[in-house]
Coordinates of C-alpha atoms and ligand atoms in Angstrom, one line a residue:
M168 CA -11.1 -26.4 12.9
T169 CA -8.4 -26.1 10.3
Q170 CA -5.1 -24.3 11.0
R171 CA -4.3 -22.6 7.8
W172 CA -0.7 -21.7 8.6
K173 CA 2.6 -23.3 9.8
R174 CA 4.2 -19.9 10.5
R175 CA 2.3 -16.9 11.8
P176 CA 3.6 -13.3 11.4
N177 CA 5.6 -11.8 14.2
G178 CA 3.4 -9.8 16.5
S179 CA 0.2 -11.4 15.3
N180 CA -2.6 -13.1 17.2
W181 CA -3.5 -15.7 14.6
G182 CA -5.1 -18.8 16.2
D183 CA -5.6 -17.1 19.6
F184 CA -9.3 -16.9 19.0
G185 CA -9.4 -20.3 17.2
S186 CA -8.2 -21.6 13.9
D187 CA -11.4 -20.6 12.1
D188 CA -11.8 -17.3 13.7
Q189 CA -13.0 -14.4 11.4
R190 CA -13.9 -11.8 14.0
G191 CA -10.4 -10.9 15.1
S192 CA -10.1 -8.5 18.0
M193 CA -13.8 -7.9 18.1
N194 CA -13.9 -11.1 20.1
L195 CA -12.8 -8.9 22.9
V196 CA -16.1 -7.1 22.7
G197 CA -18.7 -9.4 24.4
P198 CA -21.5 -8.8 26.9
E199 CA -19.2 -7.3 29.5
Q200 CA -18.1 -4.6 27.1
V201 CA -21.7 -3.9 26.1
H202 CA -22.6 -3.4 29.7
K203 CA -19.6 -1.2 30.2
G204 CA -20.7 0.9 27.2
L205 CA -24.3 1.1 28.6
A206 CA -22.9 2.3 31.9
E207 CA -21.5 5.3 30.1
V208 CA -25.0 6.4 29.0
A209 CA -26.0 9.2 31.4
E210 CA -27.9 11.7 29.2
G211 CA -29.4 9.4 26.6
R212 CA -28.1 11.9 23.9
T213 CA -27.0 10.4 20.6
F214 CA -24.5 11.6 17.9
N215 CA -24.5 10.4 14.3
L216 CA -20.8 9.8 13.5
S217 CA -21.2 9.5 9.8
L218 CA -20.4 12.0 7.2
P219 CA -23.1 12.3 4.5
L220 CA -22.0 9.5 2.3
D221 CA -21.5 11.8 -0.7
Y222 CA -18.6 13.4 1.2
P223 CA -15.7 14.1 0.8
G224 CA -16.9 14.7 -2.8
G225 CA -15.0 14.1 -6.1
T226 CA -12.1 11.7 -6.2
A227 CA -9.3 14.0 -4.7
L228 CA -8.8 11.8 -1.7
H229 CA -8.8 8.5 -3.4
P230 CA -8.8 8.4 -7.3
R231 CA -10.3 5.0 -7.5
R232 CA -13.2 5.6 -5.1
Q233 CA -16.1 7.5 -6.6
P234 CA -19.0 9.3 -5.0
P235 CA -22.3 7.3 -4.8
R236 CA -24.5 7.4 -7.9
R237 CA -28.2 7.0 -7.4
F238 CA -30.7 5.9 -10.0
A239 CA -34.4 5.7 -10.1
T240 CA -35.9 2.2 -10.2
L241 CA -38.4 2.6 -13.0
R242 CA -41.8 1.2 -12.5
G243 CA -42.9 1.9 -16.0
A244 CA -41.4 3.6 -19.1
P245 CA -41.0 7.3 -18.4
Q246 CA -43.5 9.4 -20.3
E247 CA -42.5 11.9 -22.9
G248 CA -40.8 14.9 -21.2
E249 CA -41.0 13.4 -17.8
Q250 CA -38.4 14.9 -15.4
C251 CA -39.5 13.2 -12.2
F252 CA -39.6 9.4 -11.9
C253 CA -42.1 9.4 -9.1
F254 CA -44.6 6.9 -10.5
A255 CA -48.4 7.6 -10.2
M256 CA -50.3 4.4 -10.0
S257 CA -53.2 6.2 -11.8
R258 CA -51.3 5.3 -14.9
V259 CA -52.1 1.7 -14.2
N260 CA -55.6 2.2 -12.8
P261 CA -57.2 5.7 -12.8
F262 CA -58.8 4.9 -9.4
Y263 CA -55.4 4.5 -7.7
T264 CA -54.0 7.6 -6.0
D265 CA -50.6 6.2 -4.8
V266 CA -47.3 7.8 -5.9
Y267 CA -44.1 5.7 -5.7
S268 CA -40.4 6.4 -5.8
D269 CA -37.6 3.9 -5.2
D270 CA -34.0 3.8 -6.2
M271 CA -30.7 2.0 -6.5
V272 CA -27.2 3.1 -5.7
V273 CA -23.7 2.4 -7.0
L274 CA -21.7 2.8 -3.9
H275 CA -18.0 2.4 -3.4
T276 CA -18.1 0.8 0.0
Q277 CA -15.0 2.7 1.2
Y278 CA -15.7 6.1 -0.3
S279 CA -16.9 7.9 2.9
T280 CA -17.5 6.9 6.5
Q281 CA -16.6 3.2 6.5
W282 CA -15.3 0.1 8.2
D283 CA -12.3 -1.6 6.7
G284 CA -13.1 -5.3 6.9
L285 CA -10.5 -8.1 7.4
A286 CA -10.6 -9.0 3.7
H287 CA -9.5 -5.5 2.8
V288 CA -5.7 -5.8 3.5
G289 CA -3.6 -8.9 3.5
A290 CA 0.1 -9.5 2.8
E291 CA 2.5 -11.5 0.8
F292 CA 3.8 -13.8 3.6
D293 CA 5.1 -17.4 3.8
A294 CA 2.4 -18.9 5.9
D295 CA 3.0 -22.5 5.0
G296 CA 6.7 -22.4 5.6
D297 CA 7.8 -23.6 2.1
G298 CA 10.0 -20.6 1.6
V299 CA 7.6 -18.9 -0.9
D300 CA 5.3 -16.1 0.0
E301 CA 1.5 -16.6 -0.4
R302 CA -1.1 -13.9 -0.6
V303 CA -2.8 -14.3 2.8
F304 CA -5.2 -12.5 5.1
Y305 CA -5.9 -12.5 8.8
N306 CA -5.6 -16.0 10.4
G307 CA -4.1 -17.5 7.3
Y308 CA -7.1 -17.2 5.0
R309 CA -5.9 -17.3 1.4
A310 CA -6.5 -14.9 -1.4
G311 CA -8.2 -16.6 -4.3
T312 CA -9.4 -19.5 -2.2
D313 CA -11.0 -18.1 0.9
V314 CA -11.1 -14.4 0.0
L315 CA -12.6 -13.8 -3.4
P316 CA -13.2 -10.2 -4.5
A317 CA -15.7 -9.5 -7.3
T318 CA -14.4 -10.7 -10.7
R319 CA -15.2 -7.6 -12.8
A320 CA -13.6 -4.2 -12.4
Q321 CA -15.6 -1.0 -11.9
S322 CA -14.9 0.2 -15.4
A323 CA -17.8 -1.8 -16.8
G324 CA -20.9 0.3 -17.0
P325 CA -24.6 -0.5 -16.1
A326 CA -25.2 -2.4 -19.3
A327 CA -22.7 -5.1 -18.1
W328 CA -24.2 -5.5 -14.7
D329 CA -26.6 -8.3 -15.5
T330 CA -23.7 -10.5 -16.6
W331 CA -21.5 -9.7 -13.6
E332 CA -20.4 -12.6 -11.5
N333 CA -20.0 -11.7 -7.9
P334 CA -18.5 -14.6 -6.0
Q335 CA -18.7 -14.0 -2.3
A336 CA -15.6 -14.0 -0.1
L337 CA -15.9 -17.3 1.6
A338 CA -14.1 -15.9 4.6
L339 CA -13.6 -12.6 6.3
G340 CA -16.4 -10.7 4.6
I341 CA -17.8 -7.7 6.4
E342 CA -20.9 -9.7 7.3
Q343 CA -18.8 -11.2 10.1
L344 CA -18.7 -7.8 11.8
A345 CA -22.4 -7.2 11.1
D346 CA -23.2 -10.5 12.9
H347 CA -21.2 -9.3 15.9
G348 CA -23.1 -5.9 15.9
A349 CA -20.1 -3.7 16.6
Q350 CA -21.6 -2.4 19.9
G351 CA -19.6 -1.8 23.0
R352 CA -17.6 0.8 25.0
A353 CA -15.6 3.3 23.0
V354 CA -13.0 5.9 24.1
L355 CA -12.2 9.1 22.3
V356 CA -8.8 10.7 22.2
S357 CA -8.6 14.2 20.8
L358 CA -5.4 14.5 18.7
H359 CA -6.9 17.8 17.3
R360 CA -6.7 19.4 20.8
H361 CA -3.0 18.9 20.8
Y362 CA -2.0 19.3 17.2
G363 CA -4.7 21.4 15.6
R364 CA -4.4 21.0 11.8
Q365 CA -0.7 20.2 11.9
N366 CA 0.1 17.1 9.8
H367 CA 1.8 15.3 12.7
A368 CA 2.5 11.5 12.8
V369 CA 1.6 10.5 16.4
G370 CA 4.0 8.0 17.8
Y371 CA 4.0 6.0 21.1
D372 CA 5.5 8.8 23.2
D373 CA 3.1 11.4 21.8
L374 CA 0.1 9.2 22.5
M375 CA 1.2 8.3 26.0
R376 CA 1.7 12.0 26.8
I377 CA -1.8 12.9 25.4
L378 CA -3.5 10.1 27.4
E379 CA -1.8 11.3 30.6
T380 CA -2.4 15.0 30.0
D381 CA -6.1 14.4 29.1
R382 CA -6.5 11.7 31.8
V383 CA -7.9 9.2 29.2
V384 CA -7.7 5.5 30.0
V385 CA -7.9 2.8 27.3
E386 CA -8.7 -0.7 28.5
R387 CA -8.9 -4.1 26.9
G388 CA -11.9 -4.4 24.6
D389 CA -12.4 -0.7 24.1
M390 CA -12.9 0.7 20.6
L391 CA -10.5 3.6 20.3
C392 CA -11.6 6.7 18.4
L393 CA -9.0 9.3 17.4
H394 CA -10.3 12.8 16.5
T395 CA -8.0 14.7 14.2
G396 CA -10.2 17.5 12.9
L397 CA -10.1 16.3 9.3
D398 CA -13.8 15.7 9.4
D399 CA -14.6 19.4 9.9
L400 CA -12.1 20.4 7.2
I401 CA -13.8 17.9 4.8
L402 CA -17.2 19.2 5.6
S403 CA -16.0 22.9 5.2
M404 CA -15.0 22.1 1.6
N405 CA -18.6 21.4 0.6
K406 CA -17.9 18.4 -1.7
Q407 CA -15.3 20.3 -3.6
P408 CA -12.2 19.0 -1.7
D409 CA -8.8 20.4 -2.1
G410 CA -6.8 17.2 -2.3
P411 CA -3.3 18.5 -1.5
T412 CA -4.7 20.4 1.6
L413 CA -6.6 17.4 2.9
L414 CA -3.6 15.1 2.3
T415 CA -1.3 17.4 4.3
S416 CA -3.6 18.4 7.1
C417 CA -4.3 17.1 10.6
A418 CA -2.7 14.3 12.7
G419 CA -2.7 10.6 12.3
L420 CA -1.0 7.6 13.8
D421 CA 2.6 6.8 12.9
G422 CA 2.3 3.3 11.6
G423 CA 6.1 3.0 11.4
D424 CA 6.5 3.2 15.2
Q425 CA 6.7 -0.4 16.4
R426 CA 6.2 0.7 20.1
L427 CA 2.9 2.2 19.1
L428 CA 1.8 -1.0 17.3
N429 CA 2.8 -3.1 20.3
W430 CA 0.8 -0.8 22.6
I431 CA -2.3 -1.3 20.4
T432 CA -2.1 -5.1 20.8
D433 CA -0.8 -5.2 24.4
T434 CA -3.7 -2.9 25.5
G435 CA -6.3 -5.0 23.7
V436 CA -7.8 -2.3 21.6
A437 CA -10.7 -3.9 19.8
A438 CA -11.1 -1.5 16.9
L439 CA -9.3 1.7 15.8
I440 CA -11.3 4.5 14.4
S441 CA -10.5 8.0 13.1
D442 CA -12.0 10.9 11.1
N443 CA -9.0 10.9 8.8
F444 CA -8.8 8.6 5.8
A445 CA -6.5 5.9 6.9
V446 CA -6.1 6.2 10.7
E447 CA -2.4 6.3 10.1
L448 CA -0.6 9.0 8.0
M449 CA 0.9 7.9 4.7
P450 CA 4.6 7.3 5.3
K451 CA 6.7 10.3 4.4
G452 CA 10.1 8.7 4.5
M453 CA 11.4 5.1 4.3
R454 CA 12.4 4.3 7.9
M455 CA 11.9 0.5 7.5
Q456 CA 14.5 -1.7 5.8
G457 CA 13.8 -4.4 3.2
R458 CA 10.4 -5.5 1.9
H459 CA 7.7 -4.0 4.1
A460 CA 4.0 -2.9 4.0
M461 CA 3.2 0.5 2.5
L462 CA 0.7 1.0 5.3
P463 CA 2.2 -0.7 8.4
L464 CA -0.7 0.1 10.7
H465 CA -3.1 -1.5 8.3
E466 CA -0.8 -4.6 8.2
H467 CA -0.6 -4.7 12.0
C468 CA -4.3 -4.3 12.5
L469 CA -6.1 -5.9 9.6
F470 CA -3.7 -8.6 8.6
K471 CA -1.9 -9.6 11.8
N472 CA -4.4 -8.9 14.6
G473 CA -7.9 -8.7 13.0
I474 CA -8.4 -5.2 14.3
H475 CA -11.1 -3.4 12.2
L476 CA -10.3 0.1 11.1
G477 CA -13.0 2.8 11.0
E478 CA -12.1 5.7 8.6
L479 CA -13.6 9.1 7.7
W480 CA -15.9 9.1 10.6
R481 CA -17.4 12.3 11.8
L482 CA -16.1 12.7 15.3
G483 CA -15.9 16.5 15.8
E484 CA -19.3 17.3 17.4
L485 CA -18.9 14.3 19.8
A486 CA -15.3 15.3 20.7
R487 CA -16.4 18.8 21.6
W488 CA -19.3 17.5 23.7
L489 CA -17.1 15.0 25.5
Q490 CA -14.5 17.7 26.2
A491 CA -17.1 20.1 27.5
H492 CA -18.4 17.4 29.9
D493 CA -14.9 16.2 30.9
R494 CA -15.6 12.7 29.5
S495 CA -13.9 10.4 27.0
R496 CA -16.1 7.3 27.1
F497 CA -19.4 6.5 25.4
L498 CA -21.5 3.6 24.1
L499 CA -20.8 3.0 20.4
T500 CA -23.2 1.1 18.1
A501 CA -21.7 0.8 14.6
P502 CA -22.8 -2.3 12.6
P503 CA -21.7 -2.3 9.0
L504 CA -24.0 -3.4 6.1
N505 CA -24.8 -7.1 6.3
L506 CA -23.3 -7.4 2.8
P507 CA -21.8 -10.9 2.4
G508 CA -18.3 -11.0 1.1
A509 CA -17.6 -7.2 1.1
A510 CA -14.1 -6.0 2.0
G511 CA -15.5 -2.9 3.7
S512 CA -18.8 -1.1 4.3
P513 CA -20.3 2.2 4.8
V514 CA -21.5 2.7 8.4
T515 CA -23.8 5.1 10.3
P516 CA -22.2 4.8 13.8
I517 CA -24.2 6.1 16.7
A518 CA -22.5 7.4 19.9
T519 CA -24.7 7.5 23.0
V520 CA -23.6 9.5 26.0
Ligands
UVW49 C1 -6.2 4.1 2.1 O1 -6.7 4.1 1.0 C2 -5.0 4.9 2.4 O2 -6.7 3.4 3.2 P1 -7.9 2.5 3.1 O3 -7.7 1.6 1.9 O4 -7.9 1.7 4.4 O5 -9.2 3.3 3.0

């Protein structure tokens, strides 16, 4: 056990789950939460909460994140004029009848339905108390020492891949969440029911009113899903997204509302999930003074409290079913890829009701 900090950020839980902890608030999801989730399974019906991973389409939502590109893995040189890379083994031995196809994919891990891992967002913060800020992540893990992103940028093309060095993050990679399994009880709150497609930043007072009106209870260890309706808007655009419309539609949390941030940690929310692209809305005005995070909810969750964020999930169908059945809770099973060192991961979450 090595405590990596002398000062921890205000409002953080660093050290509460141990000096070497890398799971953050998913520590609140243990066998008891899995049993609570299983107790919500009445019908045995499942919902796939992932968008097709080539949605939203294009780069209108995030200019640096590109849609997946899939390539055939060649088993032999393509023949003259060959359009299809399905490989007939009769080319190797005329007695063989097998036909093969396999492929590889270049996938931006946070292009579509995703988990943000704890290596995704850190902060410049004076963790060692020497008066100078360091680049640190959850629980004091250091950028460049513990958290090591890939060393080459995405602009290099396939010809350079063989020479890429890919040092793994020594700490906080998404495999930590995969090892946990990300299974437990989840609760869905419909912001869409209250705000439609209005681009409203939901603060503490708004959320408390919604929980009371809709009789939704969030308890310690629950994974909280917020349906905003952006998923259906994205799907309706058929991979030709209108960026300005998406960026100004539907609700999201107000990361600048300190009471809301306190509620998230006081309640013991284990993970925060939404069908919008950042759970919080991008700040529209500068309400905070001095140096501060551009995305304060990301800072509060990923950096300070190890709360994973799920983004661009497809929640609409589940939200409608839960509303029709006067329910808000379900069993969620959402392991990310077991991809050592990654800062985030695509995910195919399954809700069981
Ligand atoms: C944004 O890009 C706004 O959020 P994230 O990096 O978490 O996807």
